C-alpha positions as semicolon CSV with decimal commas, in nm:
position;residue;x (nm);y (nm);z (nm)
1;X;18,261;16,969;23,339
2;X;18,248;16,863;23,692
3;X;18,066;16,862;24,020
4;X;18,088;16,977;24,378
5;X;18,129;16,791;24,693
6;X;18,277;16,461;24,768
7;X;18,381;16,290;25,085
8;X;18,464;15,936;24,991
9;X;18,454;15,678;25,262
10;X;18,596;15,361;25,104
11;X;18,500;15,135;25,392
12;X;18,591;14,806;25,232
13;X;18,802;14,661;24,965
14;X;18,674;14,360;24,781
15;X;18,822;14,101;24,554
16;X;18,591;13,896;24,335
17;X;18,650;13,610;24,098
18;X;19,014;13,590;23,994
19;X;19,098;13,881;24,221
20;X;19,009;13,673;24,524
21;X;19,195;13,373;24,392
22;X;19,507;13,569;24,309
23;X;19,507;13,798;24,611
24;X;19,592;14,099;24,389
25;X;19,414;14,428;24,448
26;X;19,481;14,748;24,257
27;X;19,628;15,050;24,433
28;X;19,512;15,410;24,437
29;X;19,769;15,611;24,240
30;X;19,651;15,967;24,307
31;X;19,350;16,199;24,343
32;X;19,296;16,486;24,100
33;X;19,047;16,771;24,103
34;X;18,913;17,011;23,842
35;X;18,637;17,271;23,820
36;X;18,522;17,552;24,046
37;X;18,301;17,633;24,345
38;X;17,988;17,530;24,153
39;X;18,100;17,207;23,997
40;X;18,403;16,994;24,072
41;X;18,525;16,673;23,916
42;X;18,712;16,428;24,134
43;X;18,925;16,172;23,952
44;X;19,069;15,875;24,139
45;X;19,347;15,714;23,938
46;X;19,364;15,338;23,997
47;X;19,582;15,045;23,895
48;X;19,283;14,814;23,844
49;X;18,911;14,817;23,781
50;X;18,667;14,885;24,065
51;X;18,300;14,909;24,165
52;X;18,151;15,188;24,372
53;X;17,866;15,201;24,624
54;X;17,733;15,536;24,750
55;X;17,683;15,549;25,125
56;X;17,638;15,924;25,176
57;X;17,543;16,155;24,891
58;X;17,683;16,489;25,009
59;X;17,399;16,672;25,187
60;X;17,612;16,733;25,497
61;X;17,923;16,834;25,308
62;X;18,040;16,479;25,262
63;X;18,000;16,208;25,001
64;X;18,082;15,855;25,110
65;X;18,163;15,592;24,849
66;X;18,294;15,237;24,888
67;X;18,532;15,124;24,613
68;X;18,599;14,756;24,553
69;X;18,932;14,597;24,461
70;X;19,135;14,891;24,594
71;X;19,417;14,904;24,846
72;X;19,516;15,220;25,029
73;X;19,841;15,132;25,204
74;X;19,937;15,380;25,476
75;X;19,752;15,660;25,295
76;X;19,811;16,034;25,265
77;X;19,625;16,362;25,301
78;X;19,637;16,688;25,110
79;X;19,458;16,994;24,977
80;X;19,184;16,972;24,718
81;X;19,053;17,215;24,460
82;X;18,721;17,374;24,373
83;X;18,461;17,253;24,622
84;X;18,702;17,012;24,791
85;X;18,900;17,180;25,070
86;X;19,107;16,878;25,163
87;X;19,123;16,503;25,145
88;X;19,253;16,206;25,337
89;X;19,326;15,856;25,206
90;X;19,380;15,595;25,474
91;X;19,379;15,222;25,529
92;X;19,183;15,028;25,787
93;X;19,110;14,664;25,842
94;X;18,992;14,542;25,506
95;X;18,929;14,900;25,398
96;X;19,038;15,185;25,175
97;X;18,899;15,521;25,282
98;X;18,895;15,852;25,094
99;X;18,756;16,156;25,275
100;X;18,705;16,488;25,101
101;X;18,632;16,786;25,322
102;X;18,390;17,017;25,136
103;X;18,319;17,386;25,142
104;X;17,944;17,335;25,090
105;X;17,685;17,064;25,062
106;X;17,667;16,891;24,727
107;X;17,506;16,619;24,525
108;X;17,650;16,360;24,291
109;X;17,554;16,441;23,932
110;X;17,710;16,127;23,797
111;X;17,992;15,879;23,857
112;X;18,156;15,635;23,619
113;X;18,466;15,425;23,556
114;X;18,697;15,492;23,262
115;X;18,919;15,203;23,150
116;X;19,271;15,262;23,015
117;X;19,265;15,432;22,676
118;X;19,329;15,754;22,484
119;X;19,691;15,762;22,601
120;X;19,605;15,689;22,967
121;X;19,747;15,360;23,098
122;X;19,539;15,327;23,416
123;X;19,175;15,319;23,530
124;X;18,995;15,635;23,644
125;X;18,698;15,644;23,878
126;X;18,525;15,978;23,818
127;X;18,277;16,155;24,046
128;X;18,107;16,472;23,921
129;X;17,978;16,690;24,204
130;X;17,743;16,986;24,202
131;X;17,700;17,241;24,482
132;X;17,355;17,265;24,637
133;X;17,420;17,607;24,791
134;X;17,391;17,493;25,153
135;X;17,687;17,597;25,372
136;X;17,848;17,343;25,603
137;X;18,044;17,385;25,924
138;X;18,411;17,439;25,849
139;X;18,665;17,180;25,959
140;X;19,039;17,229;25,973
141;X;19,105;16,871;25,859
142;X;18,902;16,585;25,722
143;X;18,751;16,393;26,013
144;X;18,950;16,082;26,109
145;X;18,783;15,745;26,081
146;X;18,787;15,457;26,322
147;X;18,934;15,208;26,073
148;X;19,221;15,445;25,994
149;X;19,310;15,504;26,359
150;X;19,347;15,139;26,445
151;X;19,661;15,089;26,234
152;X;19,843;15,357;26,434
153;X;19,912;15,080;26,687
154;X;20,119;14,770;26,637
155;X;19,915;14,500;26,459
156;X;19,722;14,272;26,694
157;X;19,756;13,898;26,631
158;X;19,506;13,661;26,793
159;X;19,638;13,307;26,826
160;X;19,388;13,028;26,875
161;X;19,511;12,701;27,024
162;X;19,268;12,447;26,881
163;X;19,055;12,224;27,105
164;X;19,119;12,211;27,483
165;X;18,950;12,097;27,804
166;X;18,674;11,848;27,739
167;X;18,766;11,852;27,368
168;X;19,117;11,698;27,340
169;X;19,105;11,682;26,960
170;X;19,289;11,412;26,769
171;X;19,497;11,154;26,952
172;X;19,848;11,047;26,859
173;X;20,057;10,765;27,001
174;X;20,196;10,986;27,276
175;X;20,015;11,322;27,273
176;X;19,678;11,489;27,240
177;X;19,611;11,758;26,979
178;X;19,502;12,008;27,246
179;X;19,843;11,975;27,418
180;X;20,035;12,029;27,095
181;X;19,830;12,332;26,986
182;X;19,862;12,504;27,325
183;X;20,238;12,452;27,333
184;X;20,266;12,588;26,978
185;X;20,044;12,889;27,060
186;X;20,255;12,981;27,364
187;X;20,573;12,947;27,156
188;X;20,431;13,161;26,875
189;X;20,320;13,426;27,123
190;X;20,669;13,442;27,273
191;X;20,835;13,465;26,931
192;X;20,601;13,741;26,813
193;X;20,645;13,944;27,131
194;X;21,021;13,903;27,107
195;X;21,016;14,102;26,782
196;X;20,850;14,401;26,950
197;X;20,642;14,453;26,636
198;X;20,311;14,300;26,745
199;X;20,053;14,282;27,017
200;X;19,939;13,926;27,086
201;X;19,636;13,767;27,247
202;X;19,553;13,399;27,297
203;X;19,203;13,252;27,292
204;X;19,316;13,018;27,570
205;X;19,631;12,993;27,780
206;X;19,552;12,672;27,970
207;X;19,384;12,338;27,901
208;X;19,029;12,474;27,896
209;X;18,746;12,450;27,646
210;X;18,653;12,762;27,451
211;X;18,353;12,745;27,217
212;X;18,413;12,800;26,847
213;X;18,189;13,108;26,831
214;X;18,364;13,251;27,136
215;X;18,702;13,223;26,964
216;X;18,574;13,435;26,675
217;X;18,416;13,682;26,918
218;X;18,748;13,725;27,098
219;X;18,921;13,822;26,773
220;X;18,647;14,063;26,665
221;X;18,608;14,224;27,007
222;X;18,984;14,280;27,023
223;X;18,977;14,441;26,675
224;X;19,238;14,189;26,559
225;X;19,445;14,242;26,246
226;X;19,504;13,869;26,199
227;X;19,364;13,545;26,345
228;X;19,562;13,220;26,337
229;X;19,408;12,895;26,459
230;X;19,662;12,616;26,527
231;X;19,571;12,249;26,485
232;X;19,726;11,907;26,430
233;X;19,570;11,692;26,159
234;X;19,474;11,324;26,176
235;X;19,417;11,055;25,918
236;X;19,357;10,684;25,876
237;X;19,687;10,632;25,692
238;X;19,982;10,679;25,934
239;X;20,213;10,743;25,638
240;X;20,041;11,071;25,551
241;X;20,222;11,375;25,690
242;X;20,271;11,745;25,628
243;X;20,122;12,086;25,707
244;X;19,835;12,265;25,532
245;X;19,664;12,602;25,562
246;X;19,288;12,657;25,541
247;X;19,101;12,974;25,447
248;X;18,727;13,034;25,426
249;X;18,542;12,874;25,136
250;X;18,274;13,052;24,931
251;X;18,008;12,829;25,090
252;X;18,140;12,924;25,433
253;X;18,131;13,293;25,336
254;X;17,763;13,261;25,243
255;X;17,690;13,097;25,577
256;X;17,878;13,374;25,758
257;X;17,676;13,646;25,581
258;X;17,348;13,476;25,668
259;X;17,443;13,434;26,033
260;X;17,583;13,785;26,066
261;X;17,289;13,968;25,909
262;X;17,048;13,767;26,125
263;X;17,162;13,958;26,432
264;X;17,003;14,277;26,561
265;X;17,194;14,595;26,470
266;X;17,452;14,393;26,278
267;X;17,554;14,701;26,080
268;X;17,679;14,864;26,400
269;X;17,926;14,582;26,456
270;X;18,093;14,676;26,127
271;X;18,049;15,052;26,189
272;X;17,823;15,087;25,885
273;X;17,581;15,380;25,839
274;X;17,264;15,180;25,906
275;X;17,043;15,411;25,701
276;X;16,998;15,190;25,396
277;X;16,998;14,811;25,446
278;X;17,081;14,745;25,081
279;X;17,391;14,969;25,098
280;X;17,497;14,808;25,425
281;X;17,472;14,465;25,266
282;X;17,687;14,578;24,975
283;X;17,948;14,709;25,216
284;X;17,933;14,389;25,421
285;X;17,995;14,190;25,104
286;X;18,287;14,413;25,010
287;X;18,434;14,390;25,358
288;X;18,400;14,013;25,368
289;X;18,552;13,964;25,024
290;X;18,847;14,183;25,111
291;X;18,892;13,980;25,429
292;X;18,893;13,661;25,221
293;X;19,144;13,819;24,984
294;X;19,377;13,913;25,268
295;X;19,337;13,571;25,428
296;X;19,432;13,399;25,102
297;X;19,729;13,629;25,060
298;X;19,856;13,550;25,410
299;X;19,797;13,177;25,354
300;X;20,020;13,176;25,046
301;X;20,288;13,375;25,225
302;X;20,271;13,145;25,527
303;X;20,300;12,831;25,313
304;X;20,608;12,972;25,142
305;X;20,780;13,041;25,474
306;X;20,691;12,698;25,616
307;X;20,826;12,533;25,303
308;X;21,144;12,737;25,335
309;X;21,193;12,608;25,689
310;X;21,210;12,251;25,551
311;X;20,885;12,156;25,728
312;X;20,689;11,904;25,517
313;X;20,371;12,019;25,343
314;X;20,079;11,829;25,199
315;X;20,073;11,819;24,820
316;X;19,771;12,053;24,814
317;X;19,878;12,272;25,102
318;X;19,632;12,564;25,058
319;X;19,276;12,445;25,118
320;X;18,939;12,605;25,186
321;X;18,649;12,505;25,409
322;X;18,357;12,654;25,600
323;X;18,529;12,617;25,938
324;X;18,359;12,803;26,224
325;X;18,677;12,979;26,342
326;X;18,719;13,141;25,998
327;X;18,374;13,304;25,979
328;X;18,453;13,659;26,100
329;X;18,365;13,892;25,809
330;X;18,621;14,155;25,905
331;X;18,925;13,969;26,048
332;X;19,166;13,796;25,807
333;X;19,197;13,439;25,935
334;X;19,371;13,110;25,861
335;X;19,371;12,767;26,021
336;X;19,714;12,605;26,022
337;X;19,726;12,226;26,039
338;X;20,086;12,193;26,158
339;X;20,117;11,825;26,067
340;X;19,957;11,485;26,127
341;X;19,949;11,372;26,488
342;X;19,877;11,024;26,350
343;X;20,214;11,022;26,167
344;X;20,504;10,922;26,394
345;X;20,751;11,170;26,237
346;X;20,510;11,464;26,253
347;X;20,408;11,380;26,609
348;X;20,771;11,358;26,715
349;X;20,849;11,694;26,553
350;X;20,545;11,875;26,697
351;X;20,623;11,756;27,051
352;X;20,990;11,863;27,029
353;X;21,052;12,211;27,175
354;X;21,335;12,303;26,937
355;X;21,154;12,186;26,626
356;X;20,831;12,357;26,732
357;X;21,021;12,684;26,787
358;X;21,169;12,661;26,438
359;X;20,824;12,608;26,288
360;X;20,675;12,900;26,480
361;X;20,961;13,123;26,369
362;X;20,861;13,041;26,011
363;X;20,507;13,152;26,100
364;X;20,650;13,479;26,239
365;X;20,839;13,532;25,911
366;X;20,513;13,483;25,721
367;X;20,339;13,739;25,942
368;X;20,625;13,986;25,891
369;X;20,606;13,952;25,513
370;X;20,227;13,986;25,514
371;X;20,226;14,315;25,704
372;X;20,528;14,448;25,518
373;X;20,343;14,395;25,191
374;X;20,029;14,564;25,327
375;X;20,228;14,868;25,436
376;X;20,402;14,901;25,099
377;X;20,103;14,819;24,879
378;X;20,029;15,169;24,747
379;X;20,207;15,474;24,612
380;X;20,018;15,800;24,654
381;X;20,060;16,139;24,485
382;X;19,927;16,415;24,706
383;X;19,874;16,724;24,491
384;X;19,629;16,778;24,205
385;X;19,772;16,846;23,863
386;X;19,750;17,191;23,713
387;X;19,483;17,275;23,463
388;X;19,186;17,061;23,368
389;X;19,120;16,705;23,469
390;X;19,065;16,424;23,221
């Protein structure tokens, strides 16, 4: 038993509850097809549980579904079976996307999730499709998507030097925070570009003031893959020292959703369909939660590399807050407090060129590990199995 057409557009991956805290998202294992030109069953084998949200229901030869808690890695494409001519699985920013190119228009008869059982060790997301009899224009390949195309380039890192201009930030005995963050940002940019693996943009390159909202806009307008805001902490106790990394809190995420959806045509900024506000809000939530998941994953990786460089860390080095520079719903972001400018040892280290270069090289190592893990996060099998589909 099965159904017809399916073009699945997994626009966002989301991690809720423990998934967000752990940073673990299940991978797509393979796509399988069964049935004929009247009804086709599509089975998506997954490592972990998921939720689905229908965006397009198949009238134009395409069904679009967002699946939560799924990673797509580099993705693959291949031939389908029955009503599915071909498929493409690809990864975008905070997204897993499955496109099935159909031979005719279709409707979704039903869709459901099967947990492991009956000799099957993984989850299966099943979509039963039924042909409606309406022909569709033939395509040689599934249409590419904007989120998939963006990863064809080297990842873009936006580095934000905190404070600047009329906002000097915290004051140490010999330096201002805005001076330290700019020097660190320029060093990090040079180290990243030296690898040849990244494109880099700074929110400021001189001692000027850039508004907090503008810093986020720069990252989103540039279609950044990662946003890193550099700061130097301050405290009343001069003995306190060490680095920490902030990611967006749940309260901050709620504020970001309210602010984002208050704009006109906000769905266009995330390249959402815009036909059903409730579906768009679901996809926004999925996108934002995946962004939080990726941010948390990078934060943990970054902390490990900083610790390995022998740079001191605060006892609770991974923290969360509703900081304005972390509010972008679709750009993974962290704020790195490099140390305490009010601590003599930290201030001395952060104003020393050689020490600062060593710290920024640890940040580069964290970025390398983060993207290496993203690229290797899924194993795909391209061809459907023979016979029926369970």
